[in-house]
PDB file of N, CA and C in Angstrom:
ATOM      1  N   MET A   1       0.858  -1.179   0.000  1.00  0.00           N
ATOM      2  CA  MET A   1       0.000   0.000   0.000  1.00  0.00           C
ATOM      3  C   MET A   1       0.893   1.227   0.000  1.00  0.00           C
ATOM      4  N   ARG A   2       0.645   2.128  -0.894  1.00  0.00           N
ATOM      5  CA  ARG A   2       1.439   3.347  -0.946  1.00  0.00           C
ATOM      6  C   ARG A   2       1.010   4.272   0.194  1.00  0.00           C
ATOM      7  N   PRO A   3       1.926   5.063   0.714  1.00  0.00           N
ATOM      8  CA  PRO A   3       1.539   6.008   1.761  1.00  0.00           C
ATOM      9  C   PRO A   3       0.454   6.960   1.257  1.00  0.00           C
ATOM     10  N   THR A   4      -0.568   7.149   2.041  1.00  0.00           N
ATOM     11  CA  THR A   4      -1.661   8.025   1.657  1.00  0.00           C
ATOM     12  C   THR A   4      -2.337   8.568   2.905  1.00  0.00           C
ATOM     13  N   THR A   5      -2.963   9.709   2.769  1.00  0.00           N
ATOM     14  CA  THR A   5      -3.774  10.244   3.865  1.00  0.00           C
ATOM     15  C   THR A   5      -5.249  10.215   3.485  1.00  0.00           C
ATOM     16  N   GLU A   6      -5.570   9.527   2.383  1.00  0.00           N
ATOM     17  CA  GLU A   6      -6.948   9.443   1.920  1.00  0.00           C
ATOM     18  C   GLU A   6      -7.742   8.459   2.783  1.00  0.00           C
ATOM     19  N   LEU A   7      -9.041   8.667   2.845  1.00  0.00           N
ATOM     20  CA  LEU A   7      -9.908   7.750   3.557  1.00  0.00           C
ATOM     21  C   LEU A   7     -10.014   6.432   2.800  1.00  0.00           C
ATOM     22  N   ILE A   8     -10.322   5.384   3.513  1.00  0.00           N
ATOM     23  CA  ILE A   8     -10.493   4.078   2.893  1.00  0.00           C
ATOM     24  C   ILE A   8     -11.961   3.977   2.470  1.00  0.00           C
ATOM     25  N   THR A   9     -12.221   4.404   1.236  1.00  0.00           N
ATOM     26  CA  THR A   9     -13.604   4.486   0.745  1.00  0.00           C
ATOM     27  C   THR A   9     -13.869   3.600  -0.461  1.00  0.00           C
ATOM     28  N   THR A  10     -12.878   2.855  -0.903  1.00  0.00           N
ATOM     29  CA  THR A  10     -13.073   1.976  -2.057  1.00  0.00           C
ATOM     30  C   THR A  10     -12.645   0.561  -1.694  1.00  0.00           C
ATOM     31  N   ALA A  11     -13.133  -0.390  -2.460  1.00  0.00           N
ATOM     32  CA  ALA A  11     -12.751  -1.790  -2.236  1.00  0.00           C
ATOM     33  C   ALA A  11     -11.250  -1.967  -2.423  1.00  0.00           C
ATOM     34  N   GLU A  12     -10.683  -1.267  -3.371  1.00  0.00           N
ATOM     35  CA  GLU A  12      -9.243  -1.368  -3.640  1.00  0.00           C
ATOM     36  C   GLU A  12      -8.435  -0.940  -2.409  1.00  0.00           C
ATOM     37  N   ARG A  13      -8.805   0.202  -1.832  1.00  0.00           N
ATOM     38  CA  ARG A  13      -8.099   0.666  -0.627  1.00  0.00           C
ATOM     39  C   ARG A  13      -8.348  -0.273   0.551  1.00  0.00           C
ATOM     40  N   GLY A  14      -9.573  -0.781   0.649  1.00  0.00           N
ATOM     41  CA  GLY A  14      -9.885  -1.735   1.710  1.00  0.00           C
ATOM     42  C   GLY A  14      -9.035  -2.992   1.608  1.00  0.00           C
ATOM     43  N   LYS A  15      -8.863  -3.492   0.398  1.00  0.00           N
ATOM     44  CA  LYS A  15      -8.025  -4.671   0.181  1.00  0.00           C
ATOM     45  C   LYS A  15      -6.565  -4.376   0.509  1.00  0.00           C
ATOM     46  N   ALA A  16      -6.122  -3.161   0.205  1.00  0.00           N
ATOM     47  CA  ALA A  16      -4.740  -2.777   0.513  1.00  0.00           C
ATOM     48  C   ALA A  16      -4.527  -2.740   2.028  1.00  0.00           C
ATOM     49  N   VAL A  17      -5.502  -2.212   2.751  1.00  0.00           N
ATOM     50  CA  VAL A  17      -5.406  -2.177   4.215  1.00  0.00           C
ATOM     51  C   VAL A  17      -5.398  -3.606   4.760  1.00  0.00           C
ATOM     52  N   ALA A  18      -6.283  -4.458   4.234  1.00  0.00           N
ATOM     53  CA  ALA A  18      -6.340  -5.852   4.677  1.00  0.00           C
ATOM     54  C   ALA A  18      -5.013  -6.554   4.422  1.00  0.00           C
ATOM     55  N   ALA A  19      -4.393  -6.276   3.277  1.00  0.00           N
ATOM     56  CA  ALA A  19      -3.096  -6.878   2.961  1.00  0.00           C
ATOM     57  C   ALA A  19      -2.026  -6.409   3.944  1.00  0.00           C
ATOM     58  N   CYS A  20      -2.067  -5.125   4.297  1.00  0.00           N
ATOM     59  CA  CYS A  20      -1.102  -4.589   5.272  1.00  0.00           C
ATOM     60  C   CYS A  20      -1.320  -5.193   6.654  1.00  0.00           C
ATOM     61  N   LEU A  21      -2.575  -5.385   7.028  1.00  0.00           N
ATOM     62  CA  LEU A  21      -2.876  -5.994   8.324  1.00  0.00           C
ATOM     63  C   LEU A  21      -2.329  -7.415   8.401  1.00  0.00           C
ATOM     64  N   GLY A  22      -2.439  -8.147   7.312  1.00  0.00           N
ATOM     65  CA  GLY A  22      -1.984  -9.535   7.329  1.00  0.00           C
ATOM     66  C   GLY A  22      -2.689 -10.293   8.440  1.00  0.00           C
ATOM     67  N   GLU A  23      -1.921 -10.926   9.311  1.00  0.00           N
ATOM     68  CA  GLU A  23      -2.498 -11.686  10.414  1.00  0.00           C
ATOM     69  C   GLU A  23      -2.622 -10.863  11.687  1.00  0.00           C
ATOM     70  N   HIS A  24      -2.278  -9.587  11.610  1.00  0.00           N
ATOM     71  CA  HIS A  24      -2.367  -8.712  12.777  1.00  0.00           C
ATOM     72  C   HIS A  24      -3.802  -8.217  12.930  1.00  0.00           C
ATOM     73  N   GLY A  25      -4.161  -7.876  14.142  1.00  0.00           N
ATOM     74  CA  GLY A  25      -5.524  -7.455  14.407  1.00  0.00           C
ATOM     75  C   GLY A  25      -5.762  -5.970  14.330  1.00  0.00           C
ATOM     76  N   ALA A  26      -4.687  -5.172  14.286  1.00  0.00           N
ATOM     77  CA  ALA A  26      -4.880  -3.721  14.306  1.00  0.00           C
ATOM     78  C   ALA A  26      -3.696  -3.018  13.670  1.00  0.00           C
ATOM     79  N   MET A  27      -3.967  -1.805  13.207  1.00  0.00           N
ATOM     80  CA  MET A  27      -2.890  -0.943  12.722  1.00  0.00           C
ATOM     81  C   MET A  27      -3.353   0.502  12.789  1.00  0.00           C
ATOM     82  N   LEU A  28      -2.381   1.394  12.829  1.00  0.00           N
ATOM     83  CA  LEU A  28      -2.676   2.825  12.842  1.00  0.00           C
ATOM     84  C   LEU A  28      -2.635   3.355  11.422  1.00  0.00           C
ATOM     85  N   LEU A  29      -3.613   4.184  11.079  1.00  0.00           N
ATOM     86  CA  LEU A  29      -3.650   4.834   9.772  1.00  0.00           C
ATOM     87  C   LEU A  29      -3.233   6.283   9.962  1.00  0.00           C
ATOM     88  N   GLN A  30      -2.191   6.676   9.255  1.00  0.00           N
ATOM     89  CA  GLN A  30      -1.679   8.032   9.377  1.00  0.00           C
ATOM     90  C   GLN A  30      -2.793   9.052   9.129  1.00  0.00           C
ATOM     91  N   ASN A  31      -2.931   9.989  10.043  1.00  0.00           N
ATOM     92  CA  ASN A  31      -3.922  11.066   9.986  1.00  0.00           C
ATOM     93  C   ASN A  31      -5.372  10.604  10.122  1.00  0.00           C
ATOM     94  N   HIS A  32      -5.614   9.336  10.468  1.00  0.00           N
ATOM     95  CA  HIS A  32      -6.987   8.844  10.561  1.00  0.00           C
ATOM     96  C   HIS A  32      -7.298   8.080  11.836  1.00  0.00           C
ATOM     97  N   GLY A  33      -6.322   7.543  12.506  1.00  0.00           N
ATOM     98  CA  GLY A  33      -6.594   6.750  13.695  1.00  0.00           C
ATOM     99  C   GLY A  33      -6.269   5.298  13.461  1.00  0.00           C
ATOM    100  N   LEU A  34      -7.107   4.432  13.992  1.00  0.00           N
ATOM    101  CA  LEU A  34      -6.788   3.013  13.914  1.00  0.00           C
ATOM    102  C   LEU A  34      -7.863   2.229  13.190  1.00  0.00           C
ATOM    103  N   VAL A  35      -7.453   1.068  12.740  1.00  0.00           N
ATOM    104  CA  VAL A  35      -8.382   0.120  12.125  1.00  0.00           C
ATOM    105  C   VAL A  35      -8.115  -1.226  12.783  1.00  0.00           C
ATOM    106  N   THR A  36      -9.194  -1.957  13.067  1.00  0.00           N
ATOM    107  CA  THR A  36      -9.041  -3.283  13.655  1.00  0.00           C
ATOM    108  C   THR A  36      -9.839  -4.283  12.839  1.00  0.00           C
ATOM    109  N   ALA A  37      -9.449  -5.525  12.966  1.00  0.00           N
ATOM    110  CA  ALA A  37     -10.160  -6.610  12.291  1.00  0.00           C
ATOM    111  C   ALA A  37     -10.086  -7.841  13.178  1.00  0.00           C
ATOM    112  N   GLY A  38     -11.080  -8.664  13.081  1.00  0.00           N
ATOM    113  CA  GLY A  38     -11.090  -9.896  13.857  1.00  0.00           C
ATOM    114  C   GLY A  38     -12.142 -10.831  13.317  1.00  0.00           C
ATOM    115  N   PRO A  39     -12.153 -12.046  13.816  1.00  0.00           N
ATOM    116  CA  PRO A  39     -13.135 -13.025  13.350  1.00  0.00           C
ATOM    117  C   PRO A  39     -14.563 -12.703  13.790  1.00  0.00           C
ATOM    118  N   SER A  40     -14.706 -11.753  14.724  1.00  0.00           N
ATOM    119  CA  SER A  40     -16.044 -11.342  15.168  1.00  0.00           C
ATOM    120  C   SER A  40     -16.048  -9.836  15.410  1.00  0.00           C
ATOM    121  N   ILE A  41     -17.241  -9.245  15.358  1.00  0.00           N
ATOM    122  CA  ILE A  41     -17.364  -7.815  15.649  1.00  0.00           C
ATOM    123  C   ILE A  41     -16.947  -7.539  17.084  1.00  0.00           C
ATOM    124  N   GLU A  42     -17.249  -8.482  17.980  1.00  0.00           N
ATOM    125  CA  GLU A  42     -16.877  -8.317  19.380  1.00  0.00           C
ATOM    126  C   GLU A  42     -15.361  -8.197  19.538  1.00  0.00           C
ATOM    127  N   GLN A  43     -14.629  -9.054  18.840  1.00  0.00           N
ATOM    128  CA  GLN A  43     -13.166  -9.009  18.942  1.00  0.00           C
ATOM    129  C   GLN A  43     -12.604  -7.747  18.307  1.00  0.00           C
ATOM    130  N   ALA A  44     -13.121  -7.341  17.161  1.00  0.00           N
ATOM    131  CA  ALA A  44     -12.633  -6.132  16.497  1.00  0.00           C
ATOM    132  C   ALA A  44     -12.857  -4.901  17.383  1.00  0.00           C
ATOM    133  N   ILE A  45     -14.011  -4.818  18.026  1.00  0.00           N
ATOM    134  CA  ILE A  45     -14.291  -3.687  18.912  1.00  0.00           C
ATOM    135  C   ILE A  45     -13.401  -3.737  20.137  1.00  0.00           C
ATOM    136  N   TYR A  46     -13.229  -4.925  20.722  1.00  0.00           N
ATOM    137  CA  TYR A  46     -12.353  -5.073  21.884  1.00  0.00           C
ATOM    138  C   TYR A  46     -10.938  -4.619  21.539  1.00  0.00           C
ATOM    139  N   LEU A  47     -10.445  -5.029  20.373  1.00  0.00           N
ATOM    140  CA  LEU A  47      -9.107  -4.620  19.953  1.00  0.00           C
ATOM    141  C   LEU A  47      -9.014  -3.104  19.794  1.00  0.00           C
ATOM    142  N   ALA A  48     -10.037  -2.507  19.192  1.00  0.00           N
ATOM    143  CA  ALA A  48     -10.028  -1.051  19.000  1.00  0.00           C
ATOM    144  C   ALA A  48      -9.985  -0.327  20.340  1.00  0.00           C
ATOM    145  N   LEU A  49     -10.812  -0.752  21.280  1.00  0.00           N
ATOM    146  CA  LEU A  49     -10.838  -0.115  22.598  1.00  0.00           C
ATOM    147  C   LEU A  49      -9.531  -0.333  23.352  1.00  0.00           C
ATOM    148  N   SER A  50      -8.978  -1.536  23.252  1.00  0.00           N
ATOM    149  CA  SER A  50      -7.710  -1.833  23.926  1.00  0.00           C
ATOM    150  C   SER A  50      -6.572  -0.997  23.359  1.00  0.00           C
ATOM    151  N   LEU A  51      -6.518  -0.884  22.041  1.00  0.00           N
ATOM    152  CA  LEU A  51      -5.454  -0.102  21.418  1.00  0.00           C
ATOM    153  C   LEU A  51      -5.606   1.381  21.738  1.00  0.00           C
ATOM    154  N   GLU A  52      -6.830   1.889  21.698  1.00  0.00           N
ATOM    155  CA  GLU A  52      -7.054   3.290  22.045  1.00  0.00           C
ATOM    156  C   GLU A  52      -6.610   3.559  23.481  1.00  0.00           C
ATOM    157  N   ASN A  53      -6.958   2.660  24.389  1.00  0.00           N
ATOM    158  CA  ASN A  53      -6.568   2.800  25.790  1.00  0.00           C
ATOM    159  C   ASN A  53      -5.043   2.747  25.938  1.00  0.00           C
ATOM    160  N   ALA A  54      -4.397   1.823  25.248  1.00  0.00           N
ATOM    161  CA  ALA A  54      -2.941   1.703  25.316  1.00  0.00           C
ATOM    162  C   ALA A  54      -2.257   2.955  24.773  1.00  0.00           C
ATOM    163  N   CYS A  55      -2.792   3.520  23.698  1.00  0.00           N
ATOM    164  CA  CYS A  55      -2.225   4.758  23.134  1.00  0.00           C
ATOM    165  C   CYS A  55      -2.343   5.909  24.124  1.00  0.00           C
ATOM    166  N   MET A  56      -3.497   6.013  24.774  1.00  0.00           N
ATOM    167  CA  MET A  56      -3.690   7.064  25.772  1.00  0.00           C
ATOM    168  C   MET A  56      -2.704   6.903  26.926  1.00  0.00           C
ATOM    169  N   MET A  57      -2.568   5.681  27.408  1.00  0.00           N
ATOM    170  CA  MET A  57      -1.617   5.423  28.493  1.00  0.00           C
ATOM    171  C   MET A  57      -0.197   5.774  28.072  1.00  0.00           C
ATOM    172  N   GLN A  58       0.160   5.440  26.836  1.00  0.00           N
ATOM    173  CA  GLN A  58       1.501   5.745  26.337  1.00  0.00           C
ATOM    174  C   GLN A  58       1.747   7.248  26.349  1.00  0.00           C
ATOM    175  N   LEU A  59       0.761   8.040  25.947  1.00  0.00           N
ATOM    176  CA  LEU A  59       0.904   9.498  25.983  1.00  0.00           C
ATOM    177  C   LEU A  59       1.101   9.996  27.403  1.00  0.00           C
ATOM    178  N   TRP A  60       0.328   9.449  28.355  1.00  0.00           N
ATOM    179  CA  TRP A  60       0.470   9.854  29.761  1.00  0.00           C
ATOM    180  C   TRP A  60       1.850   9.481  30.302  1.00  0.00           C
ATOM    181  N   VAL A  61       2.301   8.275  29.955  1.00  0.00           N
ATOM    182  CA  VAL A  61       3.610   7.808  30.418  1.00  0.00           C
ATOM    183  C   VAL A  61       4.724   8.689  29.854  1.00  0.00           C
ATOM    184  N   GLU A  62       4.643   9.009  28.571  1.00  0.00           N
ATOM    185  CA  GLU A  62       5.659   9.870  27.944  1.00  0.00           C
ATOM    186  C   GLU A  62       5.665  11.250  28.596  1.00  0.00           C
ATOM    187  N   ALA A  63       4.477  11.783  28.882  1.00  0.00           N
ATOM    188  CA  ALA A  63       4.381  13.092  29.524  1.00  0.00           C
ATOM    189  C   ALA A  63       4.959  13.067  30.933  1.00  0.00           C
ATOM    190  N   ALA A  64       4.930  11.892  31.569  1.00  0.00           N
ATOM    191  CA  ALA A  64       5.435  11.759  32.931  1.00  0.00           C
ATOM    192  C   ALA A  64       6.913  11.376  32.973  1.00  0.00           C
ATOM    193  N   GLY A  65       7.568  11.343  31.828  1.00  0.00           N
ATOM    194  CA  GLY A  65       9.002  11.077  31.818  1.00  0.00           C
ATOM    195  C   GLY A  65       9.429   9.774  31.181  1.00  0.00           C
ATOM    196  N   GLY A  66       8.504   9.004  30.673  1.00  0.00           N
ATOM    197  CA  GLY A  66       8.874   7.782  29.966  1.00  0.00           C
ATOM    198  C   GLY A  66       8.563   6.524  30.745  1.00  0.00           C
ATOM    199  N   ALA A  67       8.524   5.437  30.013  1.00  0.00           N
ATOM    200  CA  ALA A  67       8.141   4.148  30.586  1.00  0.00           C
ATOM    201  C   ALA A  67       9.283   3.504  31.353  1.00  0.00           C
ATOM    202  N   LYS A  68       8.927   2.757  32.356  1.00  0.00           N
ATOM    203  CA  LYS A  68       9.861   1.935  33.112  1.00  0.00           C
ATOM    204  C   LYS A  68       9.361   0.500  32.995  1.00  0.00           C
ATOM    205  N   ALA A  69      10.153  -0.371  32.416  1.00  0.00           N
ATOM    206  CA  ALA A  69       9.745  -1.763  32.246  1.00  0.00           C
ATOM    207  C   ALA A  69       9.704  -2.453  33.605  1.00  0.00           C
ATOM    208  N   LEU A  70       8.541  -2.981  33.960  1.00  0.00           N
ATOM    209  CA  LEU A  70       8.380  -3.643  35.254  1.00  0.00           C
ATOM    210  C   LEU A  70       8.114  -5.131  35.116  1.00  0.00           C
ATOM    211  N   GLY A  71       7.453  -5.526  34.053  1.00  0.00           N
ATOM    212  CA  GLY A  71       7.067  -6.921  33.896  1.00  0.00           C
ATOM    213  C   GLY A  71       8.094  -7.721  33.127  1.00  0.00           C
ATOM    214  N   LYS A  72       8.093  -9.005  33.407  1.00  0.00           N
ATOM    215  CA  LYS A  72       8.929  -9.942  32.652  1.00  0.00           C
ATOM    216  C   LYS A  72       8.156 -10.332  31.393  1.00  0.00           C
ATOM    217  N   PRO A  73       8.858 -10.639  30.305  1.00  0.00           N
ATOM    218  CA  PRO A  73       8.170 -11.011  29.055  1.00  0.00           C
ATOM    219  C   PRO A  73       7.146 -12.130  29.232  1.00  0.00           C
ATOM    220  N   GLU A  74       7.469 -13.129  30.048  1.00  0.00           N
ATOM    221  CA  GLU A  74       6.516 -14.237  30.237  1.00  0.00           C
ATOM    222  C   GLU A  74       5.276 -13.784  31.007  1.00  0.00           C
ATOM    223  N   ASP A  75       5.440 -12.819  31.934  1.00  0.00           N
ATOM    224  CA  ASP A  75       4.284 -12.275  32.651  1.00  0.00           C
ATOM    225  C   ASP A  75       3.381 -11.489  31.705  1.00  0.00           C
ATOM    226  N   ILE A  76       3.996 -10.736  30.816  1.00  0.00           N
ATOM    227  CA  ILE A  76       3.245  -9.938  29.853  1.00  0.00           C
ATOM    228  C   ILE A  76       2.451 -10.864  28.920  1.00  0.00           C
ATOM    229  N   LYS A  77       3.074 -11.945  28.463  1.00  0.00           N
ATOM    230  CA  LYS A  77       2.375 -12.908  27.601  1.00  0.00           C
ATOM    231  C   LYS A  77       1.190 -13.535  28.327  1.00  0.00           C
ATOM    232  N   ALA A  78       1.364 -13.860  29.611  1.00  0.00           N
ATOM    233  CA  ALA A  78       0.278 -14.466  30.383  1.00  0.00           C
ATOM    234  C   ALA A  78      -0.883 -13.486  30.539  1.00  0.00           C
ATOM    235  N   LYS A  79      -0.572 -12.220  30.788  1.00  0.00           N
ATOM    236  CA  LYS A  79      -1.626 -11.207  30.924  1.00  0.00           C
ATOM    237  C   LYS A  79      -2.362 -11.023  29.609  1.00  0.00           C
ATOM    238  N   ARG A  80      -1.607 -10.993  28.518  1.00  0.00           N
ATOM    239  CA  ARG A  80      -2.235 -10.836  27.202  1.00  0.00           C
ATOM    240  C   ARG A  80      -3.171 -12.013  26.918  1.00  0.00           C
ATOM    241  N   LYS A  81      -2.709 -13.219  27.248  1.00  0.00           N
ATOM    242  CA  LYS A  81      -3.533 -14.412  27.025  1.00  0.00           C
ATOM    243  C   LYS A  81      -4.824 -14.324  27.840  1.00  0.00           C
ATOM    244  N   HIS A  82      -4.728 -13.796  29.045  1.00  0.00           N
ATOM    245  CA  HIS A  82      -5.907 -13.652  29.900  1.00  0.00           C
ATOM    246  C   HIS A  82      -6.874 -12.601  29.332  1.00  0.00           C
ATOM    247  N   MET A  83      -6.347 -11.480  28.878  1.00  0.00           N
ATOM    248  CA  MET A  83      -7.190 -10.381  28.404  1.00  0.00           C
ATOM    249  C   MET A  83      -7.797 -10.640  27.034  1.00  0.00           C
ATOM    250  N   PHE A  84      -7.119 -11.343  26.174  1.00  0.00           N
ATOM    251  CA  PHE A  84      -7.606 -11.551  24.810  1.00  0.00           C
ATOM    252  C   PHE A  84      -8.240 -12.924  24.671  1.00  0.00           C
ATOM    253  N   ARG A  85      -9.375 -13.077  25.365  1.00  0.00           N
ATOM    254  CA  ARG A  85     -10.160 -14.314  25.329  1.00  0.00           C
ATOM    255  C   ARG A  85     -11.545 -13.988  24.786  1.00  0.00           C
ATOM    256  N   GLU A  86     -12.168 -14.979  24.194  1.00  0.00           N
ATOM    257  CA  GLU A  86     -13.510 -14.792  23.619  1.00  0.00           C
ATOM    258  C   GLU A  86     -14.499 -14.265  24.660  1.00  0.00           C
ATOM    259  N   GLU A  87     -14.388 -14.752  25.894  1.00  0.00           N
ATOM    260  CA  GLU A  87     -15.301 -14.283  26.950  1.00  0.00           C
ATOM    261  C   GLU A  87     -15.151 -12.772  27.185  1.00  0.00           C
ATOM    262  N   MET A  88     -13.920 -12.297  27.118  1.00  0.00           N
ATOM    263  CA  MET A  88     -13.674 -10.857  27.312  1.00  0.00           C
ATOM    264  C   MET A  88     -14.280 -10.057  26.168  1.00  0.00           C
ATOM    265  N   PHE A  89     -14.136 -10.550  24.950  1.00  0.00           N
ATOM    266  CA  PHE A  89     -14.697  -9.849  23.793  1.00  0.00           C
ATOM    267  C   PHE A  89     -16.210  -9.723  23.940  1.00  0.00           C
ATOM    268  N   LYS A  90     -16.848 -10.833  24.259  1.00  0.00           N
ATOM    269  CA  LYS A  90     -18.311 -10.851  24.359  1.00  0.00           C
ATOM    270  C   LYS A  90     -18.813 -10.031  25.535  1.00  0.00           C
ATOM    271  N   ALA A  91     -18.139 -10.125  26.680  1.00  0.00           N
ATOM    272  CA  ALA A  91     -18.559  -9.366  27.863  1.00  0.00           C
ATOM    273  C   ALA A  91     -18.425  -7.865  27.624  1.00  0.00           C
ATOM    274  N   THR A  92     -17.340  -7.453  26.992  1.00  0.00           N
ATOM    275  CA  THR A  92     -17.139  -6.029  26.703  1.00  0.00           C
ATOM    276  C   THR A  92     -18.192  -5.533  25.726  1.00  0.00           C
ATOM    277  N   PHE A  93     -18.456  -6.317  24.692  1.00  0.00           N
ATOM    278  CA  PHE A  93     -19.460  -5.933  23.706  1.00  0.00           C
ATOM    279  C   PHE A  93     -20.841  -5.820  24.353  1.00  0.00           C
ATOM    280  N   ALA A  94     -21.203  -6.798  25.174  1.00  0.00           N
ATOM    281  CA  ALA A  94     -22.496  -6.771  25.855  1.00  0.00           C
ATOM    282  C   ALA A  94     -22.615  -5.543  26.759  1.00  0.00           C
ATOM    283  N   TYR A  95     -21.541  -5.207  27.451  1.00  0.00           N
ATOM    284  CA  TYR A  95     -21.527  -4.016  28.299  1.00  0.00           C
ATOM    285  C   TYR A  95     -21.769  -2.754  27.469  1.00  0.00           C
ATOM    286  N   LEU A  96     -21.096  -2.653  26.336  1.00  0.00           N
ATOM    287  CA  LEU A  96     -21.260  -1.470  25.483  1.00  0.00           C
ATOM    288  C   LEU A  96     -22.681  -1.371  24.934  1.00  0.00           C
ATOM    289  N   VAL A  97     -23.267  -2.503  24.572  1.00  0.00           N
ATOM    290  CA  VAL A  97     -24.653  -2.516  24.085  1.00  0.00           C
ATOM    291  C   VAL A  97     -25.596  -2.040  25.193  1.00  0.00           C
ATOM    292  N   ARG A  98     -25.395  -2.534  26.424  1.00  0.00           N
ATOM    293  CA  ARG A  98     -26.248  -2.086  27.549  1.00  0.00           C
ATOM    294  C   ARG A  98     -26.106  -0.589  27.769  1.00  0.00           C
ATOM    295  N   ARG A  99     -24.892  -0.067  27.704  1.00  0.00           N
ATOM    296  CA  ARG A  99     -24.670   1.376  27.871  1.00  0.00           C
ATOM    297  C   ARG A  99     -25.383   2.177  26.796  1.00  0.00           C
ATOM    298  N   LEU A 100     -25.288   1.689  25.581  1.00  0.00           N
ATOM    299  CA  LEU A 100     -25.949   2.385  24.467  1.00  0.00           C
ATOM    300  C   LEU A 100     -27.446   2.405  24.639  1.00  0.00           C
ATOM    301  N   LYS A 101     -28.017   1.311  25.074  1.00  0.00           N
ATOM    302  CA  LYS A 101     -29.466   1.234  25.257  1.00  0.00           C
ATOM    303  C   LYS A 101     -29.942   2.178  26.357  1.00  0.00           C
ATOM    304  N   ARG A 102     -29.099   2.442  27.348  1.00  0.00           N
ATOM    305  CA  ARG A 102     -29.477   3.347  28.440  1.00  0.00           C
ATOM    306  C   ARG A 102     -29.395   4.820  28.043  1.00  0.00           C
ATOM    307  N   SER A 103     -28.605   5.111  27.035  1.00  0.00           N
ATOM    308  CA  SER A 103     -28.410   6.533  26.676  1.00  0.00           C
ATOM    309  C   SER A 103     -29.464   7.051  25.728  1.00  0.00           C
TER     310      SER A 103
END
C-alpha cells in the first residue's frame, strides 16, 4: 500500500489495508486513527478499545518522563492471554450494548 492520507472508501483501498494488516488485528492509519479486524465484531471492537486505551496510556507515560519496564516477558504474555479471550470480547461488547441502550 502506498503512503496516503486518503480515507479508505473503495474496495481497492480496503483490500490494501487488509493486505497490510496480514495476520495482525490492528494498525494505525496516518492522519486517521486506527483500524481493527477480527473473526467477530466483538473481537474487532475489543481490539479497537484496547489499542485506544494503550495509546492514551503511552501518551500519559511519555508526559510523565517515559516508561519503566516492570514486567517480565513471560508475565506480559500471560496477561495478554488472559485479556484476549472470547469471553472478554463478548462481555465487553455486551456491556457497550447495555450502555448504548441506556443513553
